[in-house]
Amino acid sequence: MNMRAPTLVASVLPADFSELGEEVRRLEKAGVDRIQWDVMDGRFVPNLTFGPDVISANRGHVSMGFEAHLMVDDPDPMLAKWVEAGCEIVIVHAESVRHLHRTLSVIADLGARAGVALNPATPLEAVTNVLDLVDLLLVMTVNPGFGGQQYLATMERKIAAARAEIDERGLDIELEVDGGIAAGTIGAAARAGADVFCAGSALLNGAGTLEDRATALRSAATDGIESR
Ligand code: DX5
């Protein structure tokens, strides 16, 4: 059983967009490991956020990793832009590309780590034939498009199946969950098999300091992983 230490990723979707530089600096200072840039095109999801220029404008403010979560139709034409903007990981949705094997190969050729995301209704089987090309598998625990939604516990079967597939094949893949990850849900996601946890609202809002919330989430994730 793969027992990595948890990685805590902050989604900037609920951040104050008028002060993104300060927000990412605060998140790094609070001990978050990586930033997730929720890229939305208003077509793949009913929301519109930011492009590569916004990401590159923030690259110099922090040294932590950036991942681009591309919730867009047809991400292929712009793959290089996210890497040039400073993202070390580029995550495409399996539902958004026609030739996923080729898309993942292109991301690797660009020198980035390749991620693939699955919407709640998409089975794990959609990616089992390309896991050899995957560095990060993102299991959505909400329907993508907005922060602050309810965690879908029904996704834990898919998380557990992904964990089993990764471990059985000895693959070096980060298993990330995203959507409604908070103090009350992160333990269950960790027990199911996740080792990377993306949180937006639970990190950027809530009682106590940002550091307290980051520490509490990381501690709950660690307990969940260790209790598998
Ligand atoms: C949803 C995004 C998530 C979301 C997480 O489309 O991919 O990253 O912003 O926000 P919370 O943690 O508030 O659900």
Short mmCIF file of C-alpha atoms and ligand atoms in Angstrom, two decimals:
data_model
loop_
_atom_site.label_atom_id
_atom_site.label_comp_id
_atom_site.label_asym_id
_atom_site.label_seq_id
_atom_site.Cartn_x
_atom_site.Cartn_y
_atom_site.Cartn_z
CA MET A 1 0.00 0.00 0.00
CA ASN A 2 1.40 3.36 -1.08
CA MET A 3 1.81 5.55 2.03
CA ARG A 4 3.07 8.91 0.85
CA ALA A 5 2.91 11.89 3.19
CA PRO A 6 0.00 14.17 2.24
CA THR A 7 0.45 17.05 -0.20
CA LEU A 8 -1.73 20.08 0.48
CA VAL A 9 -2.77 22.08 -2.60
CA ALA A 10 -4.63 25.40 -2.44
CA SER A 11 -7.24 26.21 -5.07
CA VAL A 12 -7.17 29.95 -5.65
CA LEU A 13 -10.72 30.00 -6.98
CA PRO A 14 -12.11 31.38 -3.67
CA ALA A 15 -9.16 33.79 -3.29
CA ASP A 16 -9.42 37.59 -3.47
CA PHE A 17 -8.74 38.08 -7.19
CA SER A 18 -7.92 41.74 -6.59
CA GLU A 19 -4.89 40.65 -4.50
CA LEU A 20 -3.78 37.34 -6.01
CA GLY A 21 -0.08 38.02 -5.46
CA GLU A 22 -0.62 38.62 -1.77
CA GLU A 23 -2.93 35.60 -1.53
CA VAL A 24 -0.38 33.19 -3.00
CA ARG A 25 2.31 34.63 -0.75
CA ARG A 26 0.03 34.08 2.27
CA LEU A 27 -0.64 30.50 1.18
CA GLU A 28 3.07 29.73 0.80
CA LYS A 29 3.80 31.29 4.20
CA ALA A 30 1.02 29.19 5.74
CA GLY A 31 2.77 26.02 4.61
CA VAL A 32 0.67 25.02 1.59
CA ASP A 33 2.69 22.84 -0.81
CA ARG A 34 1.28 23.87 -4.19
CA ILE A 35 -1.18 26.22 -5.85
CA GLN A 36 -3.94 24.94 -8.13
CA TRP A 37 -4.97 27.42 -10.83
CA ASP A 38 -8.56 26.60 -11.73
CA VAL A 39 -8.67 27.49 -15.42
CA MET A 40 -12.24 27.69 -16.71
CA ASP A 41 -13.46 28.67 -20.20
CA GLY A 42 -17.21 29.11 -19.64
CA ARG A 43 -17.88 26.11 -21.94
CA PHE A 44 -16.51 22.97 -20.28
CA VAL A 45 -17.83 24.44 -17.02
CA PRO A 46 -20.33 27.31 -16.53
CA ASN A 47 -17.68 29.67 -15.15
CA LEU A 48 -14.82 31.76 -16.53
CA THR A 49 -11.58 32.47 -14.64
CA PHE A 50 -8.09 33.30 -15.87
CA GLY A 51 -5.49 32.60 -18.55
CA PRO A 52 -1.73 31.98 -18.56
CA ASP A 53 -0.86 35.68 -18.15
CA VAL A 54 -2.49 35.78 -14.70
CA ILE A 55 -0.53 32.71 -13.65
CA SER A 56 2.79 34.04 -14.94
CA ALA A 57 2.11 37.36 -13.16
CA ASN A 58 2.10 35.42 -9.89
CA ARG A 59 4.97 33.04 -10.66
CA GLY A 60 7.64 35.34 -9.25
CA HIS A 61 5.83 35.95 -5.96
CA VAL A 62 6.43 32.46 -4.58
CA SER A 63 8.66 29.43 -5.11
CA MET A 64 6.00 26.76 -4.47
CA GLY A 65 4.75 24.56 -7.32
CA PHE A 66 1.90 25.56 -9.63
CA GLU A 67 -0.56 23.15 -11.21
CA ALA A 68 -2.95 24.20 -13.97
CA HIS A 69 -6.32 22.45 -13.72
CA LEU A 70 -7.73 22.90 -17.22
CA MET A 71 -11.50 22.85 -17.05
CA VAL A 72 -11.70 23.84 -20.70
CA ASP A 73 -12.94 22.39 -23.98
CA ASP A 74 -10.08 21.24 -26.25
CA PRO A 75 -6.99 22.15 -24.12
CA ASP A 76 -4.50 20.90 -26.76
CA PRO A 77 -3.80 24.19 -28.62
CA MET A 78 -2.64 26.02 -25.44
CA LEU A 79 -0.76 23.27 -23.53
CA ALA A 80 2.62 24.99 -23.91
CA LYS A 81 1.21 28.30 -22.57
CA TRP A 82 0.59 26.87 -19.09
CA VAL A 83 4.11 25.47 -18.88
CA GLU A 84 5.58 28.80 -20.09
CA ALA A 85 3.44 30.54 -17.42
CA GLY A 86 5.24 28.54 -14.74
CA CYS A 87 3.08 25.45 -14.12
CA GLU A 88 5.09 22.28 -13.42
CA ILE A 89 1.92 20.16 -13.64
CA VAL A 90 -0.73 20.43 -16.36
CA ILE A 91 -4.01 18.62 -15.65
CA VAL A 92 -6.47 17.99 -18.46
CA HIS A 93 -9.94 16.50 -18.09
CA ALA A 94 -10.36 13.09 -19.72
CA GLU A 95 -13.75 14.34 -20.92
CA SER A 96 -12.26 17.34 -22.76
CA VAL A 97 -9.81 15.75 -25.23
CA ARG A 98 -10.29 13.52 -28.25
CA HIS A 99 -6.90 11.76 -28.06
CA LEU A 100 -5.92 11.59 -24.37
CA HIS A 101 -2.85 9.38 -24.95
CA ARG A 102 -1.43 11.95 -27.36
CA THR A 103 -2.31 14.92 -25.12
CA LEU A 104 -0.55 13.38 -22.10
CA SER A 105 2.50 12.63 -24.26
CA VAL A 106 2.62 16.25 -25.44
CA ILE A 107 2.54 17.54 -21.83
CA ALA A 108 5.51 15.29 -21.01
CA ASP A 109 7.36 16.45 -24.14
CA LEU A 110 6.88 20.03 -22.89
CA GLY A 111 8.80 19.09 -19.74
CA ALA A 112 5.80 19.22 -17.41
CA ARG A 113 4.21 16.49 -15.31
CA ALA A 114 0.99 15.18 -16.88
CA GLY A 115 -2.25 15.13 -14.91
CA VAL A 116 -5.66 13.82 -15.86
CA ALA A 117 -8.91 14.68 -14.06
CA LEU A 118 -12.12 12.67 -13.88
CA ASN A 119 -15.52 14.28 -13.37
CA PRO A 120 -17.81 12.49 -10.91
CA ALA A 121 -19.68 10.56 -13.62
CA THR A 122 -16.52 9.46 -15.46
CA PRO A 123 -15.31 5.95 -14.54
CA LEU A 124 -11.70 5.16 -13.67
CA GLU A 125 -11.68 2.87 -16.71
CA ALA A 126 -11.55 6.00 -18.89
CA VAL A 127 -7.85 6.36 -17.98
CA THR A 128 -6.57 2.88 -17.07
CA ASN A 129 -5.06 2.46 -20.55
CA VAL A 130 -2.98 5.65 -20.24
CA LEU A 131 -1.88 5.54 -16.59
CA ASP A 132 1.67 4.78 -17.77
CA LEU A 133 1.70 8.39 -19.08
CA VAL A 134 0.11 9.93 -15.95
CA ASP A 135 2.00 11.61 -13.12
CA LEU A 136 -1.12 12.85 -11.30
CA LEU A 137 -4.68 11.49 -11.28
CA LEU A 138 -7.29 13.98 -10.07
CA VAL A 139 -10.58 12.53 -8.86
CA MET A 140 -13.14 15.35 -8.70
CA THR A 141 -15.25 15.18 -5.55
CA VAL A 142 -17.60 17.88 -6.86
CA ASN A 143 -18.96 18.74 -10.28
CA PRO A 144 -16.34 21.24 -11.50
CA GLY A 145 -16.96 24.96 -11.93
CA PHE A 146 -17.32 26.48 -8.50
CA GLY A 147 -15.81 26.50 -5.02
CA GLY A 148 -17.78 25.95 -1.86
CA GLN A 149 -19.73 22.89 -3.05
CA GLN A 150 -20.65 19.80 -1.05
CA TYR A 151 -18.10 16.92 -1.05
CA LEU A 152 -19.41 13.85 -2.92
CA ALA A 153 -18.65 10.89 -0.63
CA THR A 154 -19.86 8.57 -3.40
CA MET A 155 -16.53 9.28 -5.11
CA GLU A 156 -14.68 7.31 -2.42
CA ARG A 157 -15.27 4.06 -4.31
CA LYS A 158 -13.49 5.55 -7.32
CA ILE A 159 -10.68 6.89 -5.12
CA ALA A 160 -10.20 3.43 -3.58
CA ALA A 161 -10.27 1.76 -7.00
CA ALA A 162 -7.66 4.24 -8.26
CA ARG A 163 -5.48 3.60 -5.21
CA ALA A 164 -5.71 -0.16 -5.81
CA GLU A 165 -4.86 0.20 -9.51
CA ILE A 166 -1.87 2.47 -8.80
CA ASP A 167 -0.49 0.22 -6.06
CA GLU A 168 -1.16 -3.05 -7.91
CA ARG A 169 0.75 -1.78 -10.97
CA GLY A 170 3.47 -0.09 -8.91
CA LEU A 171 2.86 3.25 -10.65
CA ASP A 172 4.37 6.50 -9.35
CA ILE A 173 1.19 8.58 -9.57
CA GLU A 174 -0.06 11.26 -7.19
CA LEU A 175 -3.74 10.63 -6.39
CA GLU A 176 -5.44 13.99 -5.86
CA VAL A 177 -8.96 14.87 -4.74
CA ASP A 178 -10.58 18.23 -5.33
CA GLY A 179 -13.90 19.70 -4.27
CA GLY A 180 -15.42 20.10 -0.83
CA ILE A 181 -12.18 19.03 0.86
CA ALA A 182 -12.38 20.29 4.44
CA ALA A 183 -11.74 19.20 8.03
CA GLY A 184 -14.83 16.99 7.97
CA THR A 185 -14.13 15.26 4.67
CA ILE A 186 -10.35 15.09 4.14
CA GLY A 187 -9.93 12.09 6.48
CA ALA A 188 -12.38 9.96 4.52
CA ALA A 189 -10.75 10.90 1.23
CA ALA A 190 -7.35 9.98 2.68
CA ARG A 191 -8.61 6.68 4.05
CA ALA A 192 -10.07 5.89 0.62
CA GLY A 193 -6.62 6.34 -0.91
CA ALA A 194 -5.91 9.97 -1.82
CA ASP A 195 -2.51 11.49 -1.01
CA VAL A 196 -2.91 14.96 -2.57
CA PHE A 197 -5.67 17.23 -1.29
CA CYS A 198 -6.87 20.36 -3.04
CA ALA A 199 -8.84 22.76 -0.86
CA GLY A 200 -10.22 26.19 -1.66
CA SER A 201 -12.90 27.44 0.73
CA ALA A 202 -11.72 25.36 3.70
CA LEU A 203 -8.27 26.91 3.42
CA LEU A 204 -9.07 30.49 2.44
CA ASN A 205 -12.11 30.91 4.69
CA GLY A 206 -13.03 29.72 8.16
CA ALA A 207 -12.16 30.10 11.82
CA GLY A 208 -8.61 30.63 13.08
CA THR A 209 -5.61 31.61 10.99
CA LEU A 210 -4.71 30.30 7.55
CA GLU A 211 -1.77 28.51 9.16
CA ASP A 212 -4.11 26.83 11.66
CA ARG A 213 -6.41 25.65 8.88
CA ALA A 214 -3.53 24.35 6.77
CA THR A 215 -2.04 22.52 9.76
CA ALA A 216 -5.40 20.99 10.72
CA LEU A 217 -6.05 19.78 7.18
CA ARG A 218 -2.58 18.27 6.86
CA SER A 219 -2.91 16.56 10.22
CA ALA A 220 -6.32 15.07 9.36
CA ALA A 221 -4.97 13.88 6.01
CA THR A 222 -1.97 12.26 7.68
CA ASP A 223 -4.21 10.46 10.17
CA GLY A 224 -6.41 9.25 7.32
CA ILE A 225 -3.48 7.93 5.29
CA GLU A 226 -1.97 6.20 8.32
CA SER A 227 -5.29 4.55 9.20
CA ARG A 228 -5.68 2.82 5.80
C1 DX5 B 1 -13.98 23.26 -8.74
C2 DX5 B 1 -12.50 23.46 -8.55
C3 DX5 B 1 -12.06 23.17 -7.14
C4 DX5 B 1 -12.70 24.08 -6.17
C5 DX5 B 1 -12.29 23.71 -4.78
O1 DX5 B 1 -14.28 23.32 -10.09
O2 DX5 B 1 -11.78 22.59 -9.40
O3 DX5 B 1 -10.65 23.32 -7.04
O4 DX5 B 1 -12.33 25.39 -6.43
O5 DX5 B 1 -12.96 24.61 -3.94
P1 DX5 B 1 -13.60 24.07 -2.59
O6 DX5 B 1 -12.42 23.50 -1.82
O7 DX5 B 1 -14.19 25.29 -1.99
O8 DX5 B 1 -14.60 23.03 -2.97
#
